[in-house]
Amino acid sequence: MDRSARSNLPHRRGARGLNRDLVVDAALRSIDLHGTQGLSMRKLAQDLDVEAMSLYRYVTGREDILEAVVTRLLDGVTAALDDQLAQTWQGYLQTLAHTVRTLALEHPRTFPLVATRHPAAPWLRPPLRSLEVVEHFLTTLTGFGFTDDQVVGTYRSFSSFLLGHLLLEAAVRGAETSPAEEPLDEGDAQIGNRDAEVDLPPDSEVLRLRTKLSEDRGEEEFEVSLETLLDRIELQVSQ
Amino acid sequence: MDRSARSNLPHRRGARGLNRDLVVDAALRSIDLHGTQGLSMRKLAQDLDVEAMSLYRYVTGREDILEAVVTRLLDGVTAALDDQLAQTWQGYLQTLAHTVRTLALEHPRTFPLVATRHPAAPWLRPPLRSLEVVEHFLTTLTGFGFTDDQVVGTYRSFSSFLLGHLLLEAAVRGAETSPAEEPLDEGDAQIGNRDAEVDLPPDSEVLRLRTKLSEDRGEEEFEVSLETLLDRIELQVSQ
DNA sequence: ACCTGAACACCGTTCAAGT
DNA sequence: ACCTGAACACCGTTCAAGT
């Protein structure tokens, strides 16, 4: 006999089955929208239709959430790599670089967290701050015949390459997405001119080069620098 | 050493002649010691022997202080450059790079602020987030005969080089300096082993390469990468 | 002119209590 | 087992008031 439909609709609303993953997901969404500053335990709980204190069942505190968000972000990385490309070490570094770049551009407000939280250990360098990713990196390059010194040297230069480029790109995208600047209630002045915040002397080089400096060359710079880095590694590996 | 040892003790305590610079100085000291998180208007006021509300005479709020701290940090840079070295563009970039590096290592807890605050304008890229420094950079390279495209391209690659390397170095130094980890009241376990926080599978590459990965090669990496960057720029400039 | 007390609207986190 | 109310010790910021 069919029992009455008691299986679905937990009881009242959607949030009865709370768990750690749901908390972390909600936190990531919130940070993407409002930045790390905007994340509070109380507002997060509200998003989940629960009181703030309930979160402490699944999470030891705010810091724990931030750490978990970083891990969550990085966790898909190794799975997302292009296997075709990953058949040479050059291809592997390329697909890894592009995967992390995509992630940084998809989460410009969250990426600074990946970049600046204290690494849990000195061998977990940002932005590859996940044991899984670092392990994959080391194993793969060793598999391609890199010596220990070459693997470690490559890990270091690759990390700082990614960190520099992506943090810079994320900062630009983050600024575009987020400003949350007051909509200025009085309809006056300030005609969408983003330089207005800094006043430039009329004879300055910055002023003269302003347009060129503001161009978005992110992708291009990234490709060129990555190419240079690979060349440099190739030199070390082949000798 | 520091100039809190004022010559003429104003009246009762040190803080009668409060002003913006004193507030910013105190904030910088506090962030160096306790990180950005640890900076509160109330505690900062206490350091200055004043009530929190007094600070608002000199500063529009917490954000204003953070921005001012970044500016203060960068403000000495152009003055600190080695004039001798700065007579070639290579030497100029070298002394500039080393000056900023010194600053990052002297203020490892404050440097992330320089790196991650939203730039006030798209042509103020971290970590050279100061109009003064950027202006100096552009003028100097133009003076050495760089075309507009070369100046701007160099500004971009130099910025992300510095950002990647120095944020990584600062993170390591910051972690050493700061942990503020509880002194564990009971004298048990945890024998200063920093890896304890992450448990490694016994067959992992990370575990095998652990020692080599933890070596501090900061200075060396920095020099080598800077050299490579200069070579790359030279190629572009000479053709 | 410079500083402050009191107040407001928030925080993160603990703990004992509810179901 | 899971959630919560009440409480604690903090926040940043405003405003009217003191000197």
PDB file of N, CA, C and O (backbone and C1' of nucleotides) in Angstrom, chain A residues 18 23 40-46 48 50-61 65, chain D residues 4:
ATOM      1  N   LEU A  18      20.470  20.565   7.372  1.00  0.00           N
ATOM      2  CA  LEU A  18      21.682  21.379   7.306  1.00  0.00           C
ATOM      3  C   LEU A  18      22.919  20.502   7.459  1.00  0.00           C
ATOM      4  O   LEU A  18      22.885  19.504   8.162  1.00  0.00           O
ATOM      5  N   VAL A  23      26.680  24.830   4.478  1.00  0.00           N
ATOM      6  CA  VAL A  23      27.184  26.040   5.121  1.00  0.00           C
ATOM      7  C   VAL A  23      28.302  26.653   4.285  1.00  0.00           C
ATOM      8  O   VAL A  23      28.307  27.857   4.000  1.00  0.00           O
ATOM      9  N   SER A  40      29.002  37.517   7.720  1.00  0.00           N
ATOM     10  CA  SER A  40      28.874  37.401   9.167  1.00  0.00           C
ATOM     11  C   SER A  40      28.112  36.121   9.496  1.00  0.00           C
ATOM     12  O   SER A  40      27.288  35.663   8.716  1.00  0.00           O
ATOM     13  N   MET A  41      28.427  35.548  10.619  1.00  0.00           N
ATOM     14  CA  MET A  41      27.783  34.308  11.049  1.00  0.00           C
ATOM     15  C   MET A  41      26.267  34.485  11.087  1.00  0.00           C
ATOM     16  O   MET A  41      25.499  33.614  10.715  1.00  0.00           O
ATOM     17  N   ARG A  42      25.850  35.641  11.529  1.00  0.00           N
ATOM     18  CA  ARG A  42      24.422  35.884  11.692  1.00  0.00           C
ATOM     19  C   ARG A  42      23.701  35.991  10.353  1.00  0.00           C
ATOM     20  O   ARG A  42      22.624  35.411  10.166  1.00  0.00           O
ATOM     21  N   LYS A  43      24.314  36.703   9.420  1.00  0.00           N
ATOM     22  CA  LYS A  43      23.663  36.833   8.116  1.00  0.00           C
ATOM     23  C   LYS A  43      23.710  35.517   7.349  1.00  0.00           C
ATOM     24  O   LYS A  43      22.755  35.154   6.658  1.00  0.00           O
ATOM     25  N   LEU A  44      24.816  34.817   7.507  1.00  0.00           N
ATOM     26  CA  LEU A  44      24.947  33.521   6.854  1.00  0.00           C
ATOM     27  C   LEU A  44      23.864  32.562   7.352  1.00  0.00           C
ATOM     28  O   LEU A  44      23.197  31.867   6.573  1.00  0.00           O
ATOM     29  N   ALA A  45      23.668  32.547   8.654  1.00  0.00           N
ATOM     30  CA  ALA A  45      22.635  31.705   9.247  1.00  0.00           C
ATOM     31  C   ALA A  45      21.258  32.075   8.680  1.00  0.00           C
ATOM     32  O   ALA A  45      20.452  31.204   8.336  1.00  0.00           O
ATOM     33  N   GLN A  46      21.029  33.364   8.556  1.00  0.00           N
ATOM     34  CA  GLN A  46      19.759  33.837   8.010  1.00  0.00           C
ATOM     35  C   GLN A  46      19.533  33.319   6.596  1.00  0.00           C
ATOM     36  O   GLN A  46      18.431  32.872   6.252  1.00  0.00           O
ATOM     37  N   LEU A  48      20.404  30.641   5.539  1.00  0.00           N
ATOM     38  CA  LEU A  48      20.128  29.203   5.637  1.00  0.00           C
ATOM     39  C   LEU A  48      18.882  28.937   6.476  1.00  0.00           C
ATOM     40  O   LEU A  48      18.624  27.791   6.866  1.00  0.00           O
ATOM     41  N   VAL A  50      18.077  29.698   9.623  1.00  0.00           N
ATOM     42  CA  VAL A  50      18.495  29.067  10.869  1.00  0.00           C
ATOM     43  C   VAL A  50      19.053  30.149  11.778  1.00  0.00           C
ATOM     44  O   VAL A  50      19.318  31.266  11.325  1.00  0.00           O
ATOM     45  N   GLU A  51      19.206  29.890  13.031  1.00  0.00           N
ATOM     46  CA  GLU A  51      19.830  30.863  13.914  1.00  0.00           C
ATOM     47  C   GLU A  51      21.347  30.714  13.870  1.00  0.00           C
ATOM     48  O   GLU A  51      21.864  29.628  13.607  1.00  0.00           O
ATOM     49  N   ALA A  52      22.065  31.792  14.177  1.00  0.00           N
ATOM     50  CA  ALA A  52      23.524  31.801  14.048  1.00  0.00           C
ATOM     51  C   ALA A  52      24.176  30.647  14.814  1.00  0.00           C
ATOM     52  O   ALA A  52      25.129  30.031  14.351  1.00  0.00           O
ATOM     53  N   MET A  53      23.596  30.341  15.957  1.00  0.00           N
ATOM     54  CA  MET A  53      24.264  29.368  16.836  1.00  0.00           C
ATOM     55  C   MET A  53      24.234  27.958  16.264  1.00  0.00           C
ATOM     56  O   MET A  53      25.072  27.132  16.593  1.00  0.00           O
ATOM     57  N   SER A  54      23.293  27.723  15.376  1.00  0.00           N
ATOM     58  CA  SER A  54      23.188  26.402  14.765  1.00  0.00           C
ATOM     59  C   SER A  54      24.409  26.067  13.923  1.00  0.00           C
ATOM     60  O   SER A  54      24.790  24.898  13.780  1.00  0.00           O
ATOM     61  N   LEU A  55      25.023  27.090  13.363  1.00  0.00           N
ATOM     62  CA  LEU A  55      26.179  26.846  12.490  1.00  0.00           C
ATOM     63  C   LEU A  55      27.302  26.146  13.232  1.00  0.00           C
ATOM     64  O   LEU A  55      28.072  25.395  12.648  1.00  0.00           O
ATOM     65  N   TYR A  56      27.388  26.401  14.533  1.00  0.00           N
ATOM     66  CA  TYR A  56      28.506  25.862  15.299  1.00  0.00           C
ATOM     67  C   TYR A  56      28.450  24.345  15.481  1.00  0.00           C
ATOM     68  O   TYR A  56      29.385  23.735  15.984  1.00  0.00           O
ATOM     69  N   ARG A  57      27.349  23.748  15.042  1.00  0.00           N
ATOM     70  CA  ARG A  57      27.292  22.280  14.971  1.00  0.00           C
ATOM     71  C   ARG A  57      28.226  21.758  13.887  1.00  0.00           C
ATOM     72  O   ARG A  57      28.741  20.653  13.953  1.00  0.00           O
ATOM     73  N   TYR A  58      28.400  22.559  12.828  1.00  0.00           N
ATOM     74  CA  TYR A  58      29.064  22.048  11.611  1.00  0.00           C
ATOM     75  C   TYR A  58      30.421  22.673  11.357  1.00  0.00           C
ATOM     76  O   TYR A  58      31.154  22.262  10.459  1.00  0.00           O
ATOM     77  N   VAL A  59      30.737  23.658  12.165  1.00  0.00           N
ATOM     78  CA  VAL A  59      31.856  24.529  11.862  1.00  0.00           C
ATOM     79  C   VAL A  59      32.361  25.073  13.195  1.00  0.00           C
ATOM     80  O   VAL A  59      31.577  25.307  14.107  1.00  0.00           O
ATOM     81  N   THR A  60      33.680  25.180  13.350  1.00  0.00           N
ATOM     82  CA  THR A  60      34.154  25.621  14.663  1.00  0.00           C
ATOM     83  C   THR A  60      34.111  27.131  14.833  1.00  0.00           C
ATOM     84  O   THR A  60      34.331  27.628  15.926  1.00  0.00           O
ATOM     85  N   GLY A  61      33.857  27.862  13.737  1.00  0.00           N
ATOM     86  CA  GLY A  61      33.798  29.315  13.852  1.00  0.00           C
ATOM     87  C   GLY A  61      33.999  29.954  12.495  1.00  0.00           C
ATOM     88  O   GLY A  61      34.089  29.275  11.466  1.00  0.00           O
ATOM     89  N   ILE A  65      35.198  28.485   8.569  1.00  0.00           N
ATOM     90  CA  ILE A  65      34.433  28.658   7.333  1.00  0.00           C
ATOM     91  C   ILE A  65      35.323  29.218   6.229  1.00  0.00           C
ATOM     92  O   ILE A  65      35.335  28.713   5.106  1.00  0.00           O
TER      93      ILE A  65
ATOM     94  P    DT D   4      16.852  27.140  14.889  1.00  0.00           P
ATOM     95  O5'  DT D   4      16.872  27.511  16.432  1.00  0.00           O
ATOM     96  C5'  DT D   4      15.680  27.356  17.195  1.00  0.00           C
ATOM     97  C4'  DT D   4      15.931  27.842  18.597  1.00  0.00           C
ATOM     98  C3'  DT D   4      16.286  29.328  18.688  1.00  0.00           C
ATOM     99  O3'  DT D   4      15.379  29.912  19.586  1.00  0.00           O
ATOM    100  C1'  DT D   4      17.765  28.036  19.987  1.00  0.00           C
TER     101       DT D   4
END
